[in-house]
Amino acid sequence: MLKRSFDSIGWALPVNSSASTKERILTAAEALFAQRGFEGASLRQLTAAAGVNLAAVNYHFGSKDNLVEEVFKRRLDQLNARRMAALKQVAGQPGTTLEDVLSAFIRPALDLSHDGGGGLFMRVLARAFADHDDSLRKFLSENYGHVMRQFTAEFARLLPNLSKEELYWRIDLVTGALTHAMSGFGIIQRKSDVSETTHREQTAAHLIRFAAAGLSAP
Amino acid sequence: MLKRSFDSIGWALPVNSSASTKERILTAAEALFAQRGFEGASLRQLTAAAGVNLAAVNYHFGSKDNLVEEVFKRRLDQLNARRMAALKQVAGQPGTTLEDVLSAFIRPALDLSHDGGGGLFMRVLARAFADHDDSLRKFLSENYGHVMRQFTAEFARLLPNLSKEELYWRIDLVTGALTHAMSGFGIIQRKSDVSETTHREQTAAHLIRFAAAGLSAP
DNA sequence: GGGGGAGTCAAACGATCGTTTTGTTTTGTG
DNA sequence: CACAAAACAAAACGATCGTTTGACTCCCCC
């Protein structure tokens, strides 16, 4: 099978033994889901990596499906809150540029990969996109829709000559570029001589410049 | 489990009973991999959808892993050939525009979803991106690298004032946008009153306009 | 017309999956 | 301290996974 051996991961998961069992499971699940997918990561691998008993998942989360949702919720709530906070500072103001709004959209996502250890989450998200599952789609729309609507409204304000259809299309393409870049598949890898912070700043700059130009295409 | 019931797919796979067993398997595999992922699609579902015996996969392909590779190879070869043919007609010529090269890059991918029934392949590709597997990455680089290098060279010719790093970044972002749009996750769905051909043409137009602006950002 | 590889088939293999059960330990509270 | 609830642990459950086996059919070629 497509199985990469478990030992070949090469780096141990940082099992914070002081954290609660629930947190340990969530952290290990996020990492394992990102690496092996939702179906590829088994509860036995997962609980072993978290250092908890196999039954703990079903005890604390009810089922593997619920665990998947919780993994999503934890990071999405974080991401949504940061995006909304960033948007609030620039939305509706006269001096606001397209780059400002894009920054509010992109930087919280990039920051997620630095603190909180949520870097792998974007890969999980890319997986969810590819999974194309209707229930997951609905879940994302329910927990994500209001944020996207607010951003869309602000984009519409700054790009008044764009039809609604055009705007939807372009925002969708920006999302695709962001997800792709953040899921880390691209050829672009951080060079060892630039710090994580610097690399993140460069990534944001590239994304924002590209997206701003794409959005305001003639 | 994350299992969508098999019956809920809602549309029967077009099992061309005249095709060879190998072809039937490949076609069914492409559709099922796109819908349920490489690990989510079982050989029993697959062979049932193809109307062949369970053992036929291991007989004709040796293993499920080899089948995955063959599914990739069949479409990638097609896609590569069409992209190279399209690029050849515009590369190096004085009157060539950025849009021409982007068209050579994008349209073959979109066309794949129309004829040959390879529409689901892009979702498979998006999955492969998300899978982030090293062996798959290597496989893609081996079967895809030379095409990307040719396109990169032509982009570099048309965008001489872009640093190599900038160019790599932007091409990567274009790829992300294209994959995302084609994997069909986006909000944009074909409306029932526009034909498939028209919708494809509109998609290509949106993508090319967006990508051209993004690539030639200041 | 008979030998032989190619193809198909039902059946079974061991492994692993998510989940459940049952019993024990820990924790909080009166 | 005693009692109840929460948490943990070991073992087993049935289902499903990819793969293998061995027999049976078909068809081509000597």
XYZ file of C-alpha atoms (C1' of nucleotides) in Angstrom:
496
model
C 0.000 0.000 0.000
C 0.810 3.654 -0.173
C 2.126 3.294 3.295
C 5.113 5.310 4.283
C 6.563 3.546 7.280
C 5.774 5.207 10.534
C 9.391 5.324 11.637
C 10.365 7.137 8.489
C 8.768 10.351 9.621
C 12.097 11.212 11.093
C 10.980 13.516 13.823
C 9.167 12.693 16.976
C 5.972 14.506 17.741
C 6.419 16.910 20.630
C 4.181 15.192 23.127
C 3.661 17.791 25.771
C 3.091 15.439 28.647
C 1.729 18.209 30.808
C -1.136 18.964 28.425
C -4.483 17.315 28.898
C -5.308 14.120 27.099
C -7.749 15.931 24.863
C -5.180 18.523 23.839
C -2.547 15.870 23.239
C -4.910 14.021 20.950
C -5.833 17.163 19.036
C -2.218 18.138 18.517
C -1.134 14.702 17.406
C -4.196 14.399 15.194
C -3.490 17.656 13.421
C 0.039 16.591 12.622
C -0.914 13.096 11.571
C -3.865 14.189 9.477
C -1.636 16.643 7.677
C 0.917 13.964 6.951
C -1.237 10.998 6.104
C -4.721 12.309 5.498
C -7.893 11.746 7.415
C -8.327 8.182 6.326
C -4.643 7.405 6.182
C -3.991 8.261 9.805
C -5.230 5.478 12.051
C -6.356 5.904 15.614
C -3.650 3.516 16.702
C -0.882 5.626 15.169
C -2.573 8.706 16.490
C -2.987 7.608 20.068
C 0.500 6.141 20.109
C 1.936 9.457 18.941
C -0.079 11.309 21.549
C 0.947 8.869 24.246
C -2.606 8.035 25.214
C -4.735 4.930 25.180
C -6.466 3.821 21.996
C -9.908 4.159 23.512
C -9.269 7.741 24.550
C -10.341 9.128 21.202
C -13.757 7.540 21.312
C -14.078 8.448 24.954
C -13.280 12.125 24.568
C -14.588 12.753 21.060
C -17.143 10.049 20.468
C -15.779 9.057 17.089
C -12.979 9.682 14.664
C -15.285 11.870 12.600
C -15.918 14.148 15.533
C -12.206 14.337 16.152
C -11.683 15.517 12.587
C -14.276 18.230 13.113
C -12.689 19.318 16.369
C -9.288 19.587 14.749
C -10.855 21.849 12.171
C -12.815 23.889 14.626
C -9.891 24.618 16.883
C -7.804 26.186 14.163
C -10.613 27.709 12.150
C -11.881 29.600 15.160
C -8.392 30.926 15.713
C -7.956 31.860 12.078
C -11.384 33.461 11.808
C -10.890 35.557 14.919
C -7.561 36.890 13.751
C -8.809 37.621 10.276
C -11.864 39.449 11.551
C -9.770 41.472 13.978
C -7.364 42.431 11.236
C -10.145 43.271 8.831
C -11.941 45.399 11.371
C -9.017 47.760 11.529
C -9.116 48.613 7.854
C -12.657 47.903 6.659
C -14.683 50.859 5.499
C -11.940 53.366 6.062
C -11.149 55.846 3.328
C -7.399 55.284 3.175
C -7.581 51.527 2.986
C -5.815 49.854 0.061
C -6.322 46.496 -1.556
C -3.056 45.397 -0.019
C -4.354 46.203 3.450
C -7.348 43.914 3.049
C -5.255 41.195 1.495
C -2.857 41.474 4.387
C -5.725 40.976 6.810
C -6.712 37.923 4.835
C -3.319 36.365 4.289
C -1.149 37.185 7.278
C -3.296 35.498 9.943
C -3.121 32.328 7.880
C 0.636 32.566 7.652
C 0.976 33.398 11.322
C -0.894 30.245 12.159
C 2.075 28.297 10.916
C 4.383 30.018 13.347
C 2.769 30.158 16.735
C 0.372 27.652 18.215
C 2.004 24.930 16.198
C -0.789 25.142 13.681
C 1.478 25.117 10.684
C 0.287 21.761 9.574
C -3.289 22.902 9.626
C -3.081 24.523 6.241
C -2.068 21.215 4.794
C -5.065 19.713 6.491
C -7.167 22.420 4.905
C -5.732 21.746 1.479
C -6.632 18.135 1.997
C -10.152 19.094 2.894
C -10.394 21.101 -0.315
C -9.236 18.136 -2.320
C -11.530 15.802 -0.432
C -14.431 17.698 -1.870
C -16.775 16.160 0.637
C -20.206 17.703 0.828
C -20.582 17.518 4.588
C -17.145 19.020 5.032
C -18.030 21.681 2.494
C -21.108 22.500 4.487
C -19.134 22.559 7.705
C -16.592 24.933 6.213
C -19.303 27.144 4.796
C -21.020 27.370 8.172
C -17.866 28.164 10.106
C -16.212 30.198 7.446
C -18.911 31.804 5.388
C -19.471 34.921 7.424
C -15.781 35.774 7.374
C -15.585 35.330 3.640
C -18.662 37.474 3.159
C -17.128 40.327 5.088
C -13.938 40.158 3.107
C -15.885 39.934 -0.112
C -17.845 43.050 0.804
C -14.661 44.960 1.458
C -13.082 43.771 -1.746
C -16.205 44.851 -3.584
C -15.892 48.309 -2.071
C -12.319 48.673 -3.259
C -13.008 47.173 -6.690
C -16.270 48.854 -7.650
C -15.949 48.256 -11.362
C -15.838 44.495 -10.978
C -18.969 42.479 -11.582
C -20.070 40.228 -8.759
C -19.210 37.154 -10.769
C -15.763 38.451 -11.620
C -15.106 39.240 -7.996
C -16.156 35.790 -6.797
C -13.948 34.202 -9.363
C -10.909 36.213 -8.401
C -11.310 35.749 -4.673
C -11.588 32.054 -5.292
C -8.371 32.112 -7.261
C -6.625 34.038 -4.499
C -7.777 31.423 -2.014
C -6.382 28.711 -4.246
C -3.023 30.415 -4.522
C -2.872 30.997 -0.772
C -3.809 27.441 0.118
C -1.396 26.013 -2.385
C 1.457 28.175 -1.192
C 0.756 27.484 2.462
C 0.285 23.781 2.109
C 3.935 23.814 1.265
C 3.809 21.772 -1.868
C 5.359 24.381 -4.061
C 8.948 24.390 -5.098
C 9.604 27.315 -2.836
C 11.221 26.138 0.368
C 12.719 28.196 3.104
C 16.463 28.460 2.706
C 18.478 27.657 5.770
C 20.067 31.089 5.869
C 16.808 32.993 6.324
C 14.922 32.914 9.561
C 11.409 31.562 9.816
C 10.099 35.062 10.482
C 11.854 36.516 7.476
C 10.638 33.742 5.229
C 7.088 34.251 6.382
C 7.355 37.943 5.694
C 8.644 37.278 2.196
C 5.893 34.787 1.540
C 3.271 37.290 2.627
C 4.814 39.974 0.465
C 4.851 37.751 -2.608
C 1.304 36.605 -2.063
C -0.073 40.071 -1.462
C 1.650 41.588 -4.466
C 0.499 38.760 -6.710
C -3.047 38.753 -5.405
C -3.445 42.528 -5.541
C -2.407 42.559 -9.166
C -4.635 39.619 -10.008
C -7.647 41.088 -8.279
C -7.334 44.424 -9.984
C -6.714 43.004 -13.430
C -8.330 45.041 -16.225
C -16.168 6.805 9.598
C -15.985 9.522 7.028
C -17.731 7.166 4.722
C -20.153 8.531 2.211
C -22.314 5.638 1.201
C -21.448 4.202 -2.151
C -24.973 4.503 -3.455
C -25.066 8.182 -2.638
C -22.780 9.016 -5.525
C -25.905 9.418 -7.514
C -24.584 8.650 -10.923
C -23.437 5.367 -12.293
C -20.003 5.159 -13.736
C -20.102 4.787 -17.505
C -18.695 1.292 -17.764
C -17.810 0.941 -21.381
C -18.236 -2.789 -21.612
C -16.410 -2.910 -24.911
C -13.216 -1.507 -23.458
C -10.511 -3.789 -22.194
C -10.390 -4.800 -18.563
C -7.297 -2.682 -18.036
C -8.970 0.406 -19.480
C -12.123 -0.172 -17.485
C -10.097 -0.371 -14.304
C -8.144 2.775 -15.108
C -11.285 4.742 -15.864
C -13.111 3.600 -12.766
C -9.998 4.164 -10.660
C -9.605 7.729 -11.823
C -13.185 8.543 -10.911
C -13.078 6.777 -7.579
C -9.701 8.177 -6.567
C -10.979 11.646 -7.318
C -14.058 11.114 -5.211
C -12.687 9.218 -2.266
C -8.954 9.577 -2.365
C -6.284 6.990 -2.927
C -6.710 5.346 0.417
C -10.429 5.925 0.626
C -11.230 4.074 -2.578
C -11.048 0.346 -2.010
C -10.298 -2.218 -4.658
C -13.657 -3.806 -4.022
C -15.547 -0.616 -4.787
C -13.258 0.002 -7.702
C -13.588 -3.381 -9.341
C -17.323 -3.408 -8.746
C -17.676 -0.028 -10.464
C -15.536 -1.228 -13.348
C -17.490 -4.451 -13.625
C -14.442 -6.643 -13.266
C -13.234 -9.203 -10.787
C -11.519 -8.129 -7.584
C -8.308 -9.944 -8.444
C -8.061 -8.195 -11.797
C -6.249 -5.184 -10.339
C -3.429 -7.218 -8.882
C -3.301 -9.331 -11.993
C -3.021 -6.448 -14.446
C -1.196 -3.877 -12.326
C 0.585 -5.899 -9.688
C -0.582 -3.748 -6.804
C -2.815 -0.867 -5.894
C 0.225 1.407 -5.757
C 1.103 0.626 -9.339
C -2.469 1.318 -10.330
C -2.232 4.762 -8.763
C 0.909 5.460 -10.762
C -0.698 4.280 -13.978
C -3.705 6.513 -13.428
C -1.324 9.416 -13.056
C 0.800 8.502 -15.988
C -2.064 8.133 -18.421
C -3.384 11.640 -17.850
C -0.077 13.340 -17.221
C 1.287 12.121 -20.530
C -1.812 13.460 -22.246
C -1.616 16.778 -20.441
C 2.092 17.169 -21.039
C 1.798 16.417 -24.723
C -0.961 18.954 -25.237
C 0.799 21.624 -23.235
C 4.035 21.151 -25.104
C 2.265 21.234 -28.442
C 0.468 24.421 -27.501
C 3.627 26.017 -26.150
C 5.605 25.129 -29.241
C 3.333 27.266 -31.366
C 4.045 30.445 -29.435
C 7.430 29.983 -27.736
C 10.218 32.209 -28.840
C 8.126 34.131 -31.325
C 8.271 37.904 -31.323
C 4.518 38.570 -31.198
C 3.801 36.193 -28.330
C 2.008 37.642 -25.333
C 1.827 36.496 -21.752
C -1.750 35.489 -22.363
C -0.678 33.192 -25.180
C 1.705 31.269 -22.946
C -0.821 31.127 -20.140
C -3.370 29.818 -22.582
C -0.991 27.054 -23.585
C -0.567 26.234 -19.930
C -4.161 26.455 -18.806
C -6.373 25.382 -21.673
C -5.010 21.849 -22.060
C -5.727 21.303 -18.396
C -9.269 22.547 -18.795
C -9.791 20.559 -21.962
C -8.857 17.427 -20.088
C -12.044 17.806 -18.136
C -14.102 17.750 -21.287
C -12.902 15.014 -23.544
C -11.358 11.730 -22.567
C -13.337 11.781 -19.367
C -10.278 13.035 -17.534
C -12.111 15.756 -15.722
C -11.730 14.082 -12.411
C -8.002 13.886 -12.875
C -7.430 17.410 -11.694
C -9.069 16.547 -8.448
C -6.760 13.578 -8.231
C -3.886 15.958 -8.840
C -5.070 18.312 -6.136
C -5.185 15.343 -3.824
C -1.664 14.436 -4.743
C -0.577 17.970 -3.928
C -2.220 17.726 -0.547
C -0.766 14.287 0.049
C 2.651 15.864 0.000
C 4.242 12.489 -0.365
C 7.903 12.512 -1.255
C 7.790 9.609 -3.673
C 4.814 11.149 -5.421
C 6.605 14.474 -5.481
C 9.553 12.800 -7.106
C 7.318 11.049 -9.592
C 5.647 14.301 -10.542
C 8.949 16.088 -10.851
C 10.272 13.375 -13.157
C 7.225 13.313 -15.382
C 6.430 16.956 -15.192
C 9.641 18.820 -14.625
C 10.717 19.274 -18.213
C 7.374 20.789 -19.174
C 7.481 23.227 -16.305
C 11.022 24.190 -17.184
C 10.024 25.050 -20.727
C 7.124 27.164 -19.579
C 9.304 28.850 -16.994
C 11.855 29.724 -19.661
C 9.174 31.277 -21.837
C 7.702 33.196 -18.928
C 11.171 34.449 -18.113
C 11.567 35.689 -21.680
C 8.339 37.659 -21.496
C 8.999 38.984 -18.006
C 12.665 39.953 -18.209
C 12.601 42.319 -15.271
C 11.531 39.628 -12.826
C 14.138 37.981 -10.628
C 14.330 34.221 -10.824
C 12.965 33.886 -7.321
C 10.046 36.194 -8.035
C 9.215 34.249 -11.171
C 9.267 30.895 -9.399
C 7.018 32.249 -6.735
C 4.466 33.616 -9.142
C 4.361 30.522 -11.332
C 3.800 28.497 -8.200
C 0.904 30.750 -7.239
C -0.590 30.445 -10.715
C -0.384 26.676 -10.413
C -2.162 26.863 -7.079
C -4.948 28.988 -8.471
C -5.343 26.714 -11.475
C -5.393 23.535 -9.444
C -7.815 24.979 -6.958
C -10.163 26.225 -9.633
C -10.023 23.004 -11.591
C -10.434 20.710 -8.636
C -13.859 22.230 -8.480
C -13.925 23.138 -4.851
C -14.557 26.812 -5.388
C -17.899 28.448 -5.060
C -18.087 28.885 -8.770
C -20.274 26.229 -10.301
C -21.504 25.957 -13.811
C -25.010 27.313 -14.106
C -27.498 25.103 -15.855
C -28.167 27.657 -18.562
C -24.626 27.769 -19.892
C -23.168 24.925 -21.876
C -20.168 23.001 -20.699
C -18.115 24.445 -23.525
C -19.117 27.985 -22.685
C -18.375 27.499 -19.039
C -14.952 26.126 -19.814
C -14.238 29.086 -22.028
C -15.265 31.488 -19.286
C -13.141 29.654 -16.754
C -10.122 29.842 -19.022
C -10.724 33.536 -19.625
C -10.959 34.313 -15.912
C -7.887 32.295 -15.085
C -5.781 33.775 -17.850
C -6.733 37.355 -17.051
C -6.081 36.839 -13.356
C -2.800 35.023 -13.880
C -1.497 37.475 -16.453
C -2.088 40.367 -14.097
C -0.574 38.502 -11.180
C 2.507 37.484 -13.103
C 3.201 40.964 -14.366
C 2.623 42.682 -11.053
C 4.959 45.631 -10.432
C -7.219 -31.182 -32.253
C -4.540 -30.830 -28.422
C -1.104 -28.092 -25.519
C -0.373 -23.706 -23.118
C -0.312 -19.242 -21.778
C -3.599 -15.358 -20.738
C -7.487 -14.055 -18.525
C -11.201 -14.496 -15.211
C -13.346 -16.088 -11.104
C -14.755 -17.366 -6.198
C -12.733 -17.979 -1.996
C -9.771 -17.339 1.514
C -5.510 -15.154 3.871
C -3.558 -12.277 7.524
C -3.488 -7.595 8.796
C -5.524 -3.539 10.276
C -9.348 -0.627 10.762
C -12.900 2.075 14.130
C -15.479 0.962 17.848
C -17.247 -1.309 22.100
C -16.985 -3.642 26.270
C -15.458 -4.487 30.788
C -12.837 -3.593 34.560
C -9.596 -0.713 37.122
C -7.601 3.603 38.714
C -7.887 8.386 39.673
C -10.213 12.430 41.042
C -13.380 15.440 43.240
C -16.922 16.147 46.930
C -19.915 15.553 51.003
C -13.056 8.379 55.049
C -16.651 7.020 51.771
C -18.918 7.308 47.686
C -19.821 8.688 42.835
C -18.244 10.288 38.649
C -14.674 10.855 35.438
C -10.665 9.023 33.243
C -7.795 5.450 31.755
C -6.412 0.897 30.208
C -6.518 -3.894 28.139
C -8.851 -6.861 25.329
C -11.874 -8.216 22.056
C -15.555 -7.259 18.340
C -17.029 -7.398 13.563
C -15.946 -5.274 9.341
C -13.044 -4.259 5.695
C -8.636 -3.791 3.721
C -4.924 -5.405 -0.150
C -3.260 -9.495 -1.664
C -2.786 -14.473 -2.840
C -4.258 -18.917 -4.196
C -5.962 -22.503 -7.150
C -9.206 -23.942 -10.264
C -11.775 -23.033 -14.502
C -12.506 -21.003 -19.188
C -11.079 -19.124 -23.388
C -8.403 -18.597 -27.475
C -4.395 -18.822 -30.292
C -0.836 -21.510 -32.544
C 1.926 -25.487 -33.492
